[in-house]
Coordinates of C-alpha atoms in Angstrom, one line a residue:
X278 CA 79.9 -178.3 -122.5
X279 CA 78.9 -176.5 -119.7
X280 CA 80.1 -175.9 -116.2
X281 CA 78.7 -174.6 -113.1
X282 CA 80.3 -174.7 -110.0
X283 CA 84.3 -175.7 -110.0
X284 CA 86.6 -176.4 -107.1
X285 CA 89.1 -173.6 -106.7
X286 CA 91.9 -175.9 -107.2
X287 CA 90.2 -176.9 -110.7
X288 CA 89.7 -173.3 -111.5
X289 CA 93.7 -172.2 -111.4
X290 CA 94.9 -175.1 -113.4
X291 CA 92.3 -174.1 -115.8
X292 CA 92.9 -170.6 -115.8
X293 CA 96.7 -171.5 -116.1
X294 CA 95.7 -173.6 -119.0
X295 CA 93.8 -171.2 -121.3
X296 CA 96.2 -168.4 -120.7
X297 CA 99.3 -169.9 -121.8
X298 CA 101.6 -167.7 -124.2
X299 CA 102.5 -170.0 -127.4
X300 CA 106.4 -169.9 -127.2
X301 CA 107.1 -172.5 -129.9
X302 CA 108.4 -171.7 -133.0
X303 CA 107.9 -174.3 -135.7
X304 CA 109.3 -172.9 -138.9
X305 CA 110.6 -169.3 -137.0
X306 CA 109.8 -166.9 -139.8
X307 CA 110.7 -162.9 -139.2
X308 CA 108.2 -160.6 -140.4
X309 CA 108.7 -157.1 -139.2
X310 CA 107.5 -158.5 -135.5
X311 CA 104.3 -159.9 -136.8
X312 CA 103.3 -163.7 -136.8
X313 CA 101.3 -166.0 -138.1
X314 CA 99.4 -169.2 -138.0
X315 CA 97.6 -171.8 -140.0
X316 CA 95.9 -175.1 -140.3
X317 CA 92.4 -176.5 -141.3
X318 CA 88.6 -176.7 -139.7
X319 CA 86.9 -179.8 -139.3
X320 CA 83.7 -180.6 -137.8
X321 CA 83.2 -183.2 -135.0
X322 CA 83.4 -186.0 -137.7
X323 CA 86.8 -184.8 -139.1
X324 CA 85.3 -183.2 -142.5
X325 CA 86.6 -179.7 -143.6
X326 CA 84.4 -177.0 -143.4
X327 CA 84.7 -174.5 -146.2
X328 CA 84.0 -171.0 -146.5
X329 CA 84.0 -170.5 -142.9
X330 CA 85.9 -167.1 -141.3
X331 CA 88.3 -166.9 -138.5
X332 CA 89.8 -163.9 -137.0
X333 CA 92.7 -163.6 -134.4
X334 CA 90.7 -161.2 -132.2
X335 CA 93.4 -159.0 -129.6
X336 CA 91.9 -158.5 -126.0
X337 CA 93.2 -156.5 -123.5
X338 CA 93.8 -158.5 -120.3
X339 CA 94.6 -156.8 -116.8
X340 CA 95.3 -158.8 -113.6
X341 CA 93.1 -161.5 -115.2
X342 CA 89.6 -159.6 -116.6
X343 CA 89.4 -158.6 -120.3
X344 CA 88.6 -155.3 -120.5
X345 CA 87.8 -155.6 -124.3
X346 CA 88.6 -155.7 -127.6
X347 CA 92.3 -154.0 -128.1
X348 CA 91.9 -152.7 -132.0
X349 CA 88.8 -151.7 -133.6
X350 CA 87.0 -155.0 -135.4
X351 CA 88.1 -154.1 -139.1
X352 CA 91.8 -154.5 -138.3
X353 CA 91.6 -157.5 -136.7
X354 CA 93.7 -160.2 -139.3
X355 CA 91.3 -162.9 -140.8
X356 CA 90.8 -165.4 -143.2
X357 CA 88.3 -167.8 -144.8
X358 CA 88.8 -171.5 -144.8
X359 CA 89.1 -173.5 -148.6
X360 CA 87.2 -176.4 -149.9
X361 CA 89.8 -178.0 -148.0
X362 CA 89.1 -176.0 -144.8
X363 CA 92.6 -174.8 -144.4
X364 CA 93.0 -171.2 -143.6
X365 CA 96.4 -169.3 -142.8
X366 CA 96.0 -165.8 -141.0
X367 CA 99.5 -163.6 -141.1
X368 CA 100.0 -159.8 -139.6
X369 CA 99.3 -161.2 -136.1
X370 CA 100.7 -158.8 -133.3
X371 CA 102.6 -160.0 -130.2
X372 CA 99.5 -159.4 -127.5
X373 CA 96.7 -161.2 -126.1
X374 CA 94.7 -162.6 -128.6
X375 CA 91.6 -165.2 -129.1
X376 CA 91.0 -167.2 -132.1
X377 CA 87.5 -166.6 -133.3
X378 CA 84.7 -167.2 -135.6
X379 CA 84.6 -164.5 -137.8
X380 CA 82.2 -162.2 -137.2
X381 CA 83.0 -163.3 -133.4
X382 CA 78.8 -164.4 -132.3
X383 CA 77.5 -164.4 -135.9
X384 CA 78.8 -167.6 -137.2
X385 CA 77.0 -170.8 -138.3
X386 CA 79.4 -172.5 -136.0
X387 CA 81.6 -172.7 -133.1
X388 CA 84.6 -173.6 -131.9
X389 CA 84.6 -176.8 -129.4
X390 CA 88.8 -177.8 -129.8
X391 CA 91.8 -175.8 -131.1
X392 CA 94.8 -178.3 -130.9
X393 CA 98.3 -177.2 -131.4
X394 CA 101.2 -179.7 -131.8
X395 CA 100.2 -182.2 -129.0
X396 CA 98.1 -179.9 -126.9
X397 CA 94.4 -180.2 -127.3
X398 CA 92.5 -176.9 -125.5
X399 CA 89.0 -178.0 -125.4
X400 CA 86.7 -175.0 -125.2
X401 CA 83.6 -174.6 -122.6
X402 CA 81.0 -172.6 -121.7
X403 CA 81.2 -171.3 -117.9
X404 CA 78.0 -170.1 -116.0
X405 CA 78.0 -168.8 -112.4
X406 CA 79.0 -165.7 -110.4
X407 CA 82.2 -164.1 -110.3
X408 CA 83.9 -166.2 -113.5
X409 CA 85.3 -164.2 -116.1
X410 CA 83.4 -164.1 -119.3
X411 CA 86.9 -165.4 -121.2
X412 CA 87.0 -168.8 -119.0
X413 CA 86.6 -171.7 -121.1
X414 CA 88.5 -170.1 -123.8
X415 CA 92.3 -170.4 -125.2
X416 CA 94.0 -166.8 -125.2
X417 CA 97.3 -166.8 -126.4
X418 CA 99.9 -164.6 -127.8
X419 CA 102.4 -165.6 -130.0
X420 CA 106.2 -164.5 -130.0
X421 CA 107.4 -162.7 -132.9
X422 CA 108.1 -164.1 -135.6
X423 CA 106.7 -167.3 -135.0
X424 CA 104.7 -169.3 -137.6
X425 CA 102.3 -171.6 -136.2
X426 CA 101.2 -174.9 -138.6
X427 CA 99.0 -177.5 -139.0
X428 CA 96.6 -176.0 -136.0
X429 CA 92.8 -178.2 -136.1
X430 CA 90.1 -176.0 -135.3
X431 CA 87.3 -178.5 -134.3
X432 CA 83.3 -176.5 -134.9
X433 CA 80.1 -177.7 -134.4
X434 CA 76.6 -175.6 -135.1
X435 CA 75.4 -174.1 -132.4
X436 CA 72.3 -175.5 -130.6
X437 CA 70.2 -172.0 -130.5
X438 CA 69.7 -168.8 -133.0
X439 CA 69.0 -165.2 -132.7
X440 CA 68.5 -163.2 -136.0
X441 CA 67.4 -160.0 -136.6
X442 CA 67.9 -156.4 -138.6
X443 CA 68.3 -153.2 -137.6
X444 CA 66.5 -150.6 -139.5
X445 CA 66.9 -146.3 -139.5
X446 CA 64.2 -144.2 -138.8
X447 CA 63.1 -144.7 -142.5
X448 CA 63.1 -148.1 -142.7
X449 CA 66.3 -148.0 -144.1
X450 CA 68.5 -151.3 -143.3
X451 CA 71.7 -150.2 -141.2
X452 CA 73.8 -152.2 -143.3
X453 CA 77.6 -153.4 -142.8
X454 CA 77.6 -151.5 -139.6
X455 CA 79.6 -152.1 -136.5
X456 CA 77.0 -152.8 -133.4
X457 CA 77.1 -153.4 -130.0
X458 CA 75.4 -156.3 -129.1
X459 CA 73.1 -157.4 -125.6
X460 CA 71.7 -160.6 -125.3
X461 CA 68.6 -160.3 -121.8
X462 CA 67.4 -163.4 -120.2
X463 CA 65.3 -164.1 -117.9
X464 CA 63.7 -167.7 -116.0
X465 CA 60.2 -166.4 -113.9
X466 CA 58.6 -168.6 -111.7
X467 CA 55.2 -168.3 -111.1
X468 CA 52.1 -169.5 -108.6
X469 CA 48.8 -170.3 -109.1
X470 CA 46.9 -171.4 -111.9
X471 CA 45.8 -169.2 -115.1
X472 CA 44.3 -166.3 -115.4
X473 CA 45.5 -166.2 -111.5
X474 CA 49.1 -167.0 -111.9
X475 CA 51.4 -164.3 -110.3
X476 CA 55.1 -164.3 -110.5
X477 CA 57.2 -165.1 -107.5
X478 CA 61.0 -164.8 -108.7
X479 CA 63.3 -165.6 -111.1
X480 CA 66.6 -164.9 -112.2
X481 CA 67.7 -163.1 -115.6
X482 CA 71.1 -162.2 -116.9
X483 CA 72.6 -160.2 -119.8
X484 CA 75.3 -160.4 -121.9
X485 CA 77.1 -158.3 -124.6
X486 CA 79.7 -158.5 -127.7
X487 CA 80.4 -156.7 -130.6
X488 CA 79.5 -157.9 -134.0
X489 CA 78.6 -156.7 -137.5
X490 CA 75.1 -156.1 -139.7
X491 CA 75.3 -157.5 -143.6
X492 CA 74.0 -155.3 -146.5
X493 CA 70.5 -155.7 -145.5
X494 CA 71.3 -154.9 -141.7
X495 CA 70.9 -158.4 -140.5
X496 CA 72.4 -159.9 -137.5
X497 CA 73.0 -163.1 -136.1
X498 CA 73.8 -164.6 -132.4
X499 CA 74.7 -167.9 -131.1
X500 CA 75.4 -166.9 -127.8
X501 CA 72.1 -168.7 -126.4
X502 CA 72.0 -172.2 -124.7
X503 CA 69.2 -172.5 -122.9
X504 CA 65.4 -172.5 -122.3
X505 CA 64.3 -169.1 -121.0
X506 CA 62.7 -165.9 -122.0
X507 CA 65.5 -163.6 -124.3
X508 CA 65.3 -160.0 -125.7
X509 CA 67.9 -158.1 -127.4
X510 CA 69.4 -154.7 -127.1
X511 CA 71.1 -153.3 -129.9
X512 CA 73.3 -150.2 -129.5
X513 CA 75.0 -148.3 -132.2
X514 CA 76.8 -144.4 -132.1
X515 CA 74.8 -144.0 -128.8
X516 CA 71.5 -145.0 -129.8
X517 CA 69.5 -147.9 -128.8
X518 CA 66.8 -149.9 -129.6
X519 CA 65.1 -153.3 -128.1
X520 CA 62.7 -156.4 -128.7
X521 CA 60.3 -157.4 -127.4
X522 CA 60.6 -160.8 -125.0
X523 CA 60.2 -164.3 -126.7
X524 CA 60.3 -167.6 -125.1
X525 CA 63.0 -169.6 -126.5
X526 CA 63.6 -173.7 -125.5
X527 CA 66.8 -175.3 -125.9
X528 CA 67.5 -175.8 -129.4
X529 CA 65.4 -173.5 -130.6
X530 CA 65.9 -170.5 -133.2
X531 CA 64.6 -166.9 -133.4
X532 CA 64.8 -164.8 -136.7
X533 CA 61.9 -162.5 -136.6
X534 CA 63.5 -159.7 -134.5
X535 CA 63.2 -156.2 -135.9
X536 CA 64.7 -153.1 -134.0
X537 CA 64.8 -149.3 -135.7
X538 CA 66.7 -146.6 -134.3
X539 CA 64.3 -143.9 -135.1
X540 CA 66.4 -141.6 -133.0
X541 CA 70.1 -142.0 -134.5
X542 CA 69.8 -138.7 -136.7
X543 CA 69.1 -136.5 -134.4
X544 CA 71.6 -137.8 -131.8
X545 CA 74.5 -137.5 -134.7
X546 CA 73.5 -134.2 -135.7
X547 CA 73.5 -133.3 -131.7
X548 CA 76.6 -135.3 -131.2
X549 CA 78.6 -133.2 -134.5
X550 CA 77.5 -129.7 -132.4
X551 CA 79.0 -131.6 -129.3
X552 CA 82.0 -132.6 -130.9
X553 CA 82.8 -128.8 -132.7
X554 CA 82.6 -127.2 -129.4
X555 CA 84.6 -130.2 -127.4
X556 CA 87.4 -129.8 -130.0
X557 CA 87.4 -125.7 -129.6
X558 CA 88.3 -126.0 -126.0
X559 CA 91.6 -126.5 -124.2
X560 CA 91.1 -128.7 -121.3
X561 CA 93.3 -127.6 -118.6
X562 CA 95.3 -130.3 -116.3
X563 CA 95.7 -128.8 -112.3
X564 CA 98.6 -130.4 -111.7
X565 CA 100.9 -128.5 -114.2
X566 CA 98.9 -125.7 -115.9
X567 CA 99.6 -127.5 -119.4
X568 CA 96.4 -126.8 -122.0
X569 CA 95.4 -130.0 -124.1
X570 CA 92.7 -130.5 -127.0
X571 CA 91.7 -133.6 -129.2
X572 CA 92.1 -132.7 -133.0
X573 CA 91.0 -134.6 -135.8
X574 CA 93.7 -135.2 -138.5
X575 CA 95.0 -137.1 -141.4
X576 CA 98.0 -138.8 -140.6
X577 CA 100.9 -138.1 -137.6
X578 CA 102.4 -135.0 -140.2
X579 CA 99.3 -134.0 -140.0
X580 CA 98.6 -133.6 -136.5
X581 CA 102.5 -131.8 -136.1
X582 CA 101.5 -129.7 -138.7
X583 CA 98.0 -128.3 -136.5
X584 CA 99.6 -128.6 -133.4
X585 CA 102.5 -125.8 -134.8
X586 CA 99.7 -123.8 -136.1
X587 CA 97.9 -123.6 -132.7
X588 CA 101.0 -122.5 -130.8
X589 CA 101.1 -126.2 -129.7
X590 CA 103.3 -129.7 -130.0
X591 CA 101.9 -133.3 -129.8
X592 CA 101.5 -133.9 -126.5
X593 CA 104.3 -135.4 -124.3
X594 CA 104.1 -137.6 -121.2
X595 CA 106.4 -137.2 -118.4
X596 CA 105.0 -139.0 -116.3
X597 CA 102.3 -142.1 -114.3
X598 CA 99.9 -139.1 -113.3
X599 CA 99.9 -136.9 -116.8
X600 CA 99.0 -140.2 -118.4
X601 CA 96.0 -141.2 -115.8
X602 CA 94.8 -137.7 -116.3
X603 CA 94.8 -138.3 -120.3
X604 CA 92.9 -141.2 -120.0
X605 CA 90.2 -139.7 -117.8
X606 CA 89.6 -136.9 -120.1
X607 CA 89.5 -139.0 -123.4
X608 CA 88.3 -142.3 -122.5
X609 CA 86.7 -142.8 -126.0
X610 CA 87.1 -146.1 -127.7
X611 CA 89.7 -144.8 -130.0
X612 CA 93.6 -144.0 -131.1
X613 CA 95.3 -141.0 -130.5
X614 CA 98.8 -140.1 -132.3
X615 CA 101.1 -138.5 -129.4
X616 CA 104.3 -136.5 -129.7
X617 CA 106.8 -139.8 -130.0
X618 CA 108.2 -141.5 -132.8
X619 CA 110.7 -144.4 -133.1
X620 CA 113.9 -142.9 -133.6
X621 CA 116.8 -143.7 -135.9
X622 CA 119.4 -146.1 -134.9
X623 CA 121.7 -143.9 -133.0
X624 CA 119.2 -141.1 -132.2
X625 CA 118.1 -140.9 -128.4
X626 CA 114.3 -141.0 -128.1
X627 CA 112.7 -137.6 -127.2
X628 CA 109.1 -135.6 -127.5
X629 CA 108.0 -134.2 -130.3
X630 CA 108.4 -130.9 -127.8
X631 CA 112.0 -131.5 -127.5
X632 CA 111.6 -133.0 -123.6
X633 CA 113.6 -136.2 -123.2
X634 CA 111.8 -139.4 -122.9
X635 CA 112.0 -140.8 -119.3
X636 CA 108.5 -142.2 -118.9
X637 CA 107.5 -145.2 -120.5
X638 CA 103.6 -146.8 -120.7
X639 CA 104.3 -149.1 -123.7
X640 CA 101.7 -152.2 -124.6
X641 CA 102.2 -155.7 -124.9
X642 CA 104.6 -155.6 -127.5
X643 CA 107.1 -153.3 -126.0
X644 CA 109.3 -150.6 -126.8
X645 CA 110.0 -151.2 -130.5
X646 CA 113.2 -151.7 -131.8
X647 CA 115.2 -148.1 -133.4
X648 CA 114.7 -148.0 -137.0
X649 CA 117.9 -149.3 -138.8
X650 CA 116.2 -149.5 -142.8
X651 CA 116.3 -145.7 -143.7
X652 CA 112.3 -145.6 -143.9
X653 CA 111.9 -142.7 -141.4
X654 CA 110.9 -142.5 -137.8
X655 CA 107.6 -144.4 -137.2
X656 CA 105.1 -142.5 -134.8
X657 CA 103.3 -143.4 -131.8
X658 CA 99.5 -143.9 -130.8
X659 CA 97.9 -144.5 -127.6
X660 CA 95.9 -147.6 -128.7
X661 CA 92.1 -148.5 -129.0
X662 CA 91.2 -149.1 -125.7
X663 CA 94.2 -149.7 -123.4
X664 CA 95.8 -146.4 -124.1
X665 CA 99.0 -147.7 -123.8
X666 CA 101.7 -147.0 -126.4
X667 CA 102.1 -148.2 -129.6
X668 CA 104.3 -148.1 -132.8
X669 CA 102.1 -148.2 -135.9
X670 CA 103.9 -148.0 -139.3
X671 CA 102.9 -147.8 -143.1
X672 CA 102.4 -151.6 -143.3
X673 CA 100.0 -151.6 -140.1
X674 CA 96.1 -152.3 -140.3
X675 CA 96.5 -150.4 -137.6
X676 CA 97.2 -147.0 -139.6
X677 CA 93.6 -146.4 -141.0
X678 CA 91.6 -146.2 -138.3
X679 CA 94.0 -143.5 -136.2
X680 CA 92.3 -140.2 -136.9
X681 CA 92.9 -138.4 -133.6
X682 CA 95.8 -136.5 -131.7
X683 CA 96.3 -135.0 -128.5
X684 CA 98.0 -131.5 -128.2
X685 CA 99.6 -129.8 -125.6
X686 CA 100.6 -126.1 -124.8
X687 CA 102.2 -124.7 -121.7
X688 CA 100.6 -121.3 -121.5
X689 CA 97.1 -121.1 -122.9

């Protein structure tokens, strides 16, 4: 369903709607913080749908406008429906989060109802200036240790396709890749009659999401509803490559798209000389003299272990002002292990440099509890893409994708 115009009364007890946190807990179930929930998929008549993926996608949300995905896509927790079309997806952090088709725009369906206990969140699609592109969607987030049942996830097939493949500069398919996503419109009006017809206006628009190629470098978008003129941008380490336009009407699919990006071994090659230099230099913050550099490593040891032999300690931040600064000179899309770990029950939290802890920036889920279970102090990231502060342990999904670390040296 589609809306385009709302009174601003209807907007806020929508907007109150959709954003409600889930604080029931039907079966309470402890899990080191995490949660979970299941259920089954049905399609507008009520049958199960098999074999279909869901995901439990976390967003960040600031002063109500996602700002993105808050984990890299291969962490987020998933699962695949049965014959049945019952699913059950565990690990699920305490933040924002979306329930999704899994990959996110690339499904065969999509979600029109999710009803939980007696509330029924009906899903819509929102057009018009200034609404947020989450409206007409439930985000939740679920308190710890809470297991959700016997959710319905209503689908339906979309009413428009997009498909194509993304191809290297030898014709090569990019294949299980990770790609950003833009989906151009465009509605022209025109006067006159052919061959004299000239075009007097329009209107276009363009939209974006992340999503996935298979093993042959195919991709697949739902996120059309309309008849209008389309092309599509794909984007991938830096490089781009677009279509060409096609006239779509409603209800009509596309799957003969082909984009190569002739350009992307050049621009990683150019990008590695980039990053080699980057990571030699010591970036230098005015307003206390302290040297920092972005490292590569293995794991949190790791990165203590380089810092020592550079003269240097994981950095530590005092501070509102030290952190802005940190997230102006690495704004890159990934995590970063800092010089903070969870310390032992008992133990007062302090820098890896020795400084006691008195400023705070921690994410949704909070300042974690002290470890009480003898496993060790667990370390601390600034996360994906809100850079706030996070506990990741052994058991996190979390834990493979943090290959960075900030360090920090008074005196360079």
């Amino acid at each position: 369903m589609r809306f385009s115009q709302f009174s601003r009364s209807y907007i806020a007890i929508f907007v109150g709607i959709i954003v409600l946190t889930l604080a029931v807990s039907w079966n309470g179930m402890a899990q080191n913080g995490k949660s979970s929930l299941s259920g089954r998929v049905v399609d507008t008549d009520g049958n199960p749908v098999a074999r279909l993926g869901l995901a439990v996608k976390p967003v960040e949300m600031n002063m109500g406008q996602e700002k993105g995905p808050l984990a890299p896509l291969e962490s987020w927790p998933r699962a695949i429906t049965d014959e049945e079309g019952r699913f059950s997806i565990t690990n699920i952090d305490p933040v924002s989060s979306r329930l999704v088709m899994f990959p996110e725009h690339g499904s065969r369906f999509e979600i029109v109802s999710i009803q939980i206990g007696d509330l029924t969140f009906r899903y819509y699609e929102v057009s018009g200036f200034g609404f947020p592109n989450w409206l007409g969607q439930l985000t939740f987030a679920i308190e710890p240790g809470t297991f959700l049942e016997d959710i319905v996830v209503k689908v339906e097939p979309p009413a428009m396709r997009i498909r194509g493949r993304v191809l290297l500069k030898d014709r090569t398919p990019l294949a299980n890749a990770e790609i950003d996503l833009f989906i151009r419109d465009r509605r022209r009006r025109y006067k006159g009659f052919f061959p004299f017809r000239r075009i007097t206006g329009g209107s276009s628009g363009l939209s974006g999401s992340h999503t996935w190629t298979d093993a042959q470098g195919y991709f697949v978008t739902y996120n059309i509803s309309s008849t209008r003129e389309y092309s599509v941008v794909v984007r991938y380490e830096g490089v781009s490559a677009e279509s060409r336009w096609v006239h779509l009407k409603r209800g009509e699919q596309y799957d003969k798209f082909v984009l190569r990006l002739n350009d992307l071994d050049e621009h990683r090659e150019n990008r590695s000389k980039r990053e080699k230099a980057r990571q030699a230099v010591w970036m230098i913050n005015p307003e206390n003299d302290h040297a920092y550099k972005k490292i590569a490593c293995d794991s949190w040891e790791d990165a203590k272990a380089k810092a020592e032999n550079e003269g240097a300690y994981l950095v530590a931040i005092n501070d509102a002002s030290e952190q802005k600064w940190l997230e102006a000179v690495y704004p890159e899309k990934a995590f970063f292990w800092i010089g903070l770990r969870v310390p032992e029950k008992g133990a007062s939290w302090q820098w890896d440099s020795g400084e006691p802890l008195i400023y705070v920036n921690w994410g949704a889920a909070g300042r974690p509890d002290s470890i009480t279970d003898g496993v060790g102090e667990i370390p601390i990231a600034l996360i994906f893409a809100a850079k706030k502060w996070m506990a990741i342990d052994t058991n996190s999904r979390l834990l493979p994708v943090v290959k960075h670390a900030i360090l920090e040296k008074e005196h360079y």
